[in-house]
Amino acid sequence: MQQQSTYKQLTLITPDAAMSAAVHGERAKCLQRLIRLDMPVPMTVALSFDAVRDIAVGNLPDMAALMAPFGPQPLLSVRPSSLDPDWGGPSAILNIGMNDARHAMMAAQIGDSAATALYLRFVQSYAVHVARLDPDEFDLPDVADAASLRAMLDAYEAETDETFPQEAAVQMVEVLRSMARAWDGTTARLLRQAKGAPPDAGLGLVVQAMALGVGPGESGSGVIQYVNSATGQPQIIGRYLGQSQGRDALGDADGAIYLTCDKRGPSLEDLCPQAFAQLVAYGAMCRRKLREEMQIEFTIENGGLRILDAVRVQRASRASVRIAVALAEDGIIPREDAVMRVEPAALSELLHRQVDPRAKRDLIVRGIAASPGAATGRIVLTANEAQASAARGEACVLVRRETTPEDIRGMHAAQAVLTMRGGVTSHAAVIGRGLGVPCVVGASDLVIDRKRGLVVAPDGRTFAAGDVITIDGTTGQVLVGEPPMLEAALDGAFKTLLEWADEFRDIGVRANADTPADAQTARNFAAEGIGLCRTEHMFFEGDRLGVMREMIFAESSDDRRAVLDRLLPMQREDFQALFEIMAGKTVCVRLFDPPLHEFLPSDRAGLRDLAEQLALPLSEVTERVEALSEYNPMLGMRGVRLGIAIPEIYDMQARAIFEAMVAVRKKGVDISVEIMIPLVSAMREVELVKARVDAVATAVRTKTKAKFDYRLGVMVETPRAALRAQDIAEHAAFLSFGTNDLTQMTYGLSRDDAGRFMSAYVQQGVYAEDPFHTLDIEGVGELLAIGAERGRLGRPDVVLSICGEHGGSRAAIEFCRAHGFDYVSCSPFRVPGARLTAAQSALRDRMKSD
Ligand code: PEP
Ligand code: MG
């Protein structure tokens, strides 16, 4: 209502007309800015969102007032103007007002053929876009003459039983009505909502006097921009086409010429140097005054330049970073603005190779986008084949029903991973993100025919092992062959933007990193430390799996300790490598977590190999493996329960951690160490483990005569641990919320199986989002808030963080800031996005309070 009183439904755009992008749309507001900059913009009237809403329900604005500024025989265009140009809108309609009389008049001015061509084009676009007639009946003829015009007008009459409307105002009413209704259509609504438009997003319209672009002297139209849309580097890009209108010069128009002097052919700079120089000056002016890189649509009318429109340059992620940083470095926008202008999700695109957005995609199947980036390789169906393929130097894509820890080495060796089962926190997804390997999971429409070594697509096409496919882990698509790619770009602009983000950020960002490679990535992306080192991955490497299996099969505690003594130096080396890379920072090591049976083979061949290795009868090995299997392993003998039942494992790990710390310190590496206990549900578990870890620390201090400290903390990932956080925190220096398991247990929803029905749940609105993907603030969030509050009661200075996969997301970061958490920890490749998101969240808060 406020808008109605301040703004009129129809506004002639002048430098001081009352206008706002929120009322008239970005295009209309931008035109006013161009007019204020004294650019030669033809007369324009803006229709507000309210006016267009009224038109859609049949209430027309004052048409006489709308048409009056354009004189008795107007020739007009109408263009859409929504708040965000990316939301799309109906196509522009040009040459409204064209009729028999105007045609005759123009034929005298610009020649018969040019005038007829204009009339033909108008009848065509009116018939197709306004009257919604069959486009096949209104193809533009090759020759623009009286006969073809008559035929087109007759076709219109035949289809509608009416003669082609001759009154400009009548034509205008129909154009406005069709554009207003098109905006309300279901497809348009869904498309713009997918781009972030709110359900009630409005459409404004701009009605503008045509600048002809056809006729005597140098006449034509073109489009110019001043940066490269892919890279953001300064570059004049565009085309100009003589005797044309609108955006005719783009696409593959015959005769379109370059803008700047070019060896390959004629250019606007040669043809019309003055207009070209003016365009260059306008570009610089737009950048300075509109504080943005703009694309300008222009017309040359008998040698004179007209500026019809300017829109924000469409840009790839890489370009958006470069443009924002350059604007701030040139003093045009403050650094805060530059930080706010880049979408954090866009950063993750820059860290990985991507399928070129312009490439043609031959889709095999769509799954869940689980680890961003794209990679191409030959299909392999087992981890062994992946390793063999890597050994041959051949790129491969590991395709599995789902992955298990036994597949890790295959995943390492593969360029990308595809699974039929699993969701965003399944094994394949977590490991994929950790390794930076593009991954699509839950492609349940795909069938693996193991016997024939085939993968069958939903459309029946089959792909054999060895066939080349591409995994696009950013979109969740699996594609045939090798589409063109864009390389990752960690350029100076990217680093600069993140340094600025760090200036505004008020929450820490650490990385979840298990291997030296992960740690190096985390360090390269300026993570402040490691918030979660999952140690179990270390046991799957090379020769360790065998030793691990011996440990599991050990008859007595002494036998077990003897085997663990062989694992100790290997673990120590792992930690030493990690600590050296993370010199000067904190590393939080989580003690062993997964169920033991994950280390055991599941098929007959594997069982036979194991029997051979242990020199035991196959029947005994099979029996022991069966005895270890659980109905519900994720809720079974894992995490701290193993630490209580088989304490030697944690003893060995604690020793390896302390000895590694002492060893690297001797080399001058400063490192701060934290030890974290997984899957705690009771305070007594913490007491018991703490007592043993303290004892190991004392033993190592005595043996090495070194002094060191460490902090012991708890991973809060069962609902009970959150509820009992007060007494747990009395024994824990920090609480780190494992939101993967906490979500699983809060919902009673298996994180490995939820992918099967999650899309049905989300589509029907049972859950707003996949809670493994987007932190469930209402439910899991309440447990986090309770845990944080009670934890502080038990220990006022307890350090609080999140280390589940949600850690890098906007929802989690905003939640953690609001609840005073100290840091978030996420996969290394999500660290840059988390730094930017945290800065934007802090800046948004600052703006609210200003
Ligand atoms: C968690 O449960 O949130 C977590 C980080 O641990 P993991 O994913 O290893 O179970
Ligand atoms: Mg967990």
CSV table of N, CA, C and O in Angstrom, one decimal, residues 640-641 643-645 647 650 677-694 712-714 718 720-721 724-732:
chain,number,residue,atom,x,y,z
A,640,VAL,N,33.1,-45.3,21.0
A,640,VAL,CA,33.6,-45.4,22.3
A,640,VAL,C,33.3,-46.8,22.9
A,640,VAL,O,34.0,-47.3,23.8
A,641,ARG,N,32.3,-47.5,22.3
A,641,ARG,CA,31.9,-48.8,22.9
A,641,ARG,C,33.1,-49.8,22.6
A,641,ARG,O,33.4,-50.6,23.4
A,643,GLY,N,36.1,-48.7,22.4
A,643,GLY,CA,37.2,-48.2,23.3
A,643,GLY,C,37.0,-48.8,24.7
A,643,GLY,O,38.0,-49.0,25.5
A,644,ILE,N,35.8,-49.1,25.1
A,644,ILE,CA,35.5,-49.6,26.5
A,644,ILE,C,35.7,-51.1,26.4
A,644,ILE,O,36.3,-51.7,27.3
A,645,ALA,N,35.2,-51.8,25.3
A,645,ALA,CA,35.3,-53.2,25.3
A,645,ALA,C,36.7,-53.7,24.9
A,645,ALA,O,37.1,-54.8,25.4
A,647,PRO,N,40.0,-51.9,25.1
A,647,PRO,CA,40.7,-50.6,25.3
A,647,PRO,C,42.1,-50.6,24.7
A,647,PRO,O,42.6,-49.4,24.5
A,650,TYR,N,42.4,-48.0,21.7
A,650,TYR,CA,42.6,-46.5,22.0
A,650,TYR,C,43.9,-46.3,22.7
A,650,TYR,O,44.6,-45.2,22.5
A,677,ILE,N,36.6,-38.3,21.6
A,677,ILE,CA,36.0,-39.6,21.8
A,677,ILE,C,34.7,-39.7,21.0
A,677,ILE,O,33.8,-38.9,21.3
A,678,PRO,N,34.5,-40.7,20.1
A,678,PRO,CA,33.3,-40.7,19.3
A,678,PRO,C,32.1,-41.5,20.0
A,678,PRO,O,32.4,-42.3,20.8
A,679,LEU,N,31.0,-41.1,19.6
A,679,LEU,CA,29.7,-41.9,19.9
A,679,LEU,C,29.4,-42.0,21.4
A,679,LEU,O,28.9,-43.0,21.8
A,680,VAL,N,29.8,-41.0,22.1
A,680,VAL,CA,29.6,-41.1,23.6
A,680,VAL,C,28.1,-40.9,23.9
A,680,VAL,O,27.4,-40.2,23.2
A,681,SER,N,27.6,-41.7,24.9
A,681,SER,CA,26.2,-41.4,25.3
A,681,SER,C,26.1,-41.3,26.8
A,681,SER,O,25.1,-41.0,27.3
A,682,ALA,N,27.3,-41.5,27.5
A,682,ALA,CA,27.2,-41.4,29.0
A,682,ALA,C,28.5,-40.9,29.5
A,682,ALA,O,29.6,-41.1,29.0
A,683,MET,N,28.4,-40.1,30.6
A,683,MET,CA,29.6,-39.5,31.2
A,683,MET,C,30.7,-40.5,31.6
A,683,MET,O,31.8,-40.3,31.4
A,684,ARG,N,30.2,-41.6,32.1
A,684,ARG,CA,31.2,-42.6,32.6
A,684,ARG,C,32.1,-43.1,31.5
A,684,ARG,O,33.3,-43.5,31.7
A,685,GLU,N,31.6,-43.2,30.2
A,685,GLU,CA,32.4,-43.6,29.1
A,685,GLU,C,33.6,-42.6,29.0
A,685,GLU,O,34.8,-43.1,28.8
A,686,VAL,N,33.3,-41.4,29.2
A,686,VAL,CA,34.4,-40.4,29.1
A,686,VAL,C,35.4,-40.5,30.2
A,686,VAL,O,36.6,-40.5,30.0
A,687,GLU,N,34.9,-40.7,31.4
A,687,GLU,CA,35.8,-40.9,32.6
A,687,GLU,C,36.7,-42.1,32.3
A,687,GLU,O,37.9,-41.9,32.6
A,688,LEU,N,36.2,-43.2,31.8
A,688,LEU,CA,37.0,-44.4,31.7
A,688,LEU,C,38.1,-44.2,30.6
A,688,LEU,O,39.2,-44.5,30.8
A,689,VAL,N,37.7,-43.6,29.5
A,689,VAL,CA,38.6,-43.4,28.4
A,689,VAL,C,39.7,-42.4,28.8
A,689,VAL,O,40.9,-42.5,28.6
A,690,LYS,N,39.2,-41.3,29.5
A,690,LYS,CA,40.1,-40.2,29.9
A,690,LYS,C,41.2,-40.8,30.8
A,690,LYS,O,42.4,-40.5,30.7
A,691,ALA,N,40.8,-41.7,31.7
A,691,ALA,CA,41.7,-42.2,32.7
A,691,ALA,C,42.8,-43.0,31.9
A,691,ALA,O,44.0,-42.8,32.2
A,692,ARG,N,42.4,-43.7,30.9
A,692,ARG,CA,43.4,-44.6,30.2
A,692,ARG,C,44.3,-43.7,29.3
A,692,ARG,O,45.5,-43.9,29.2
A,693,VAL,N,43.7,-42.7,28.7
A,693,VAL,CA,44.5,-41.8,27.8
A,693,VAL,C,45.5,-41.0,28.7
A,693,VAL,O,46.7,-40.8,28.3
A,694,ASP,N,45.0,-40.5,29.8
A,694,ASP,CA,45.9,-39.8,30.7
A,694,ASP,C,47.1,-40.7,31.1
A,694,ASP,O,48.3,-40.2,31.2
A,712,LEU,N,41.4,-33.2,25.8
A,712,LEU,CA,40.5,-34.3,25.5
A,712,LEU,C,39.1,-33.8,25.4
A,712,LEU,O,38.6,-33.0,26.3
A,713,GLY,N,38.4,-34.2,24.4
A,713,GLY,CA,37.0,-33.7,24.2
A,713,GLY,C,36.1,-34.8,23.7
A,713,GLY,O,36.5,-36.0,23.5
A,714,VAL,N,34.9,-34.5,23.5
A,714,VAL,CA,33.8,-35.5,23.2
A,714,VAL,C,33.1,-35.1,22.0
A,714,VAL,O,32.8,-33.9,21.7
A,718,THR,N,25.2,-38.5,19.8
A,718,THR,CA,23.9,-39.2,20.1
A,718,THR,C,23.1,-38.2,20.9
A,718,THR,O,23.6,-37.3,21.5
A,720,ARG,N,21.5,-38.6,23.5
A,720,ARG,CA,21.7,-38.6,24.9
A,720,ARG,C,22.9,-37.7,25.3
A,720,ARG,O,22.9,-37.1,26.4
A,721,ALA,N,23.9,-37.8,24.5
A,721,ALA,CA,25.1,-37.0,24.8
A,721,ALA,C,24.7,-35.5,24.8
A,721,ALA,O,25.2,-34.7,25.7
A,724,ARG,N,22.8,-34.9,28.0
A,724,ARG,CA,23.7,-35.0,29.3
A,724,ARG,C,25.0,-34.2,29.1
A,724,ARG,O,26.0,-34.5,29.8
A,725,ALA,N,24.9,-33.2,28.3
A,725,ALA,CA,26.2,-32.4,28.0
A,725,ALA,C,26.8,-31.8,29.2
A,725,ALA,O,28.0,-31.6,29.3
A,726,GLN,N,25.9,-31.5,30.2
A,726,GLN,CA,26.5,-30.8,31.4
A,726,GLN,C,27.5,-31.7,32.1
A,726,GLN,O,28.6,-31.3,32.4
A,727,ASP,N,27.1,-32.9,32.5
A,727,ASP,CA,28.0,-33.7,33.2
A,727,ASP,C,29.2,-34.2,32.3
A,727,ASP,O,30.3,-34.4,32.7
A,728,ILE,N,28.9,-34.4,31.0
A,728,ILE,CA,29.9,-34.8,30.1
A,728,ILE,C,31.0,-33.7,30.0
A,728,ILE,O,32.2,-34.0,30.0
A,729,ALA,N,30.5,-32.5,29.9
A,729,ALA,CA,31.5,-31.4,29.7
A,729,ALA,C,32.4,-31.2,31.0
A,729,ALA,O,33.5,-30.7,30.8
A,730,GLU,N,32.0,-31.7,32.1
A,730,GLU,CA,32.9,-31.6,33.3
A,730,GLU,C,34.2,-32.4,33.0
A,730,GLU,O,35.2,-32.1,33.6
A,731,HIS,N,34.1,-33.4,32.1
A,731,HIS,CA,35.3,-34.2,31.8
A,731,HIS,C,35.9,-33.9,30.4
A,731,HIS,O,36.8,-34.6,29.9
A,732,ALA,N,35.3,-32.9,29.7
A,732,ALA,CA,35.7,-32.6,28.3
A,732,ALA,C,36.0,-31.2,28.1
A,732,ALA,O,35.3,-30.3,28.5
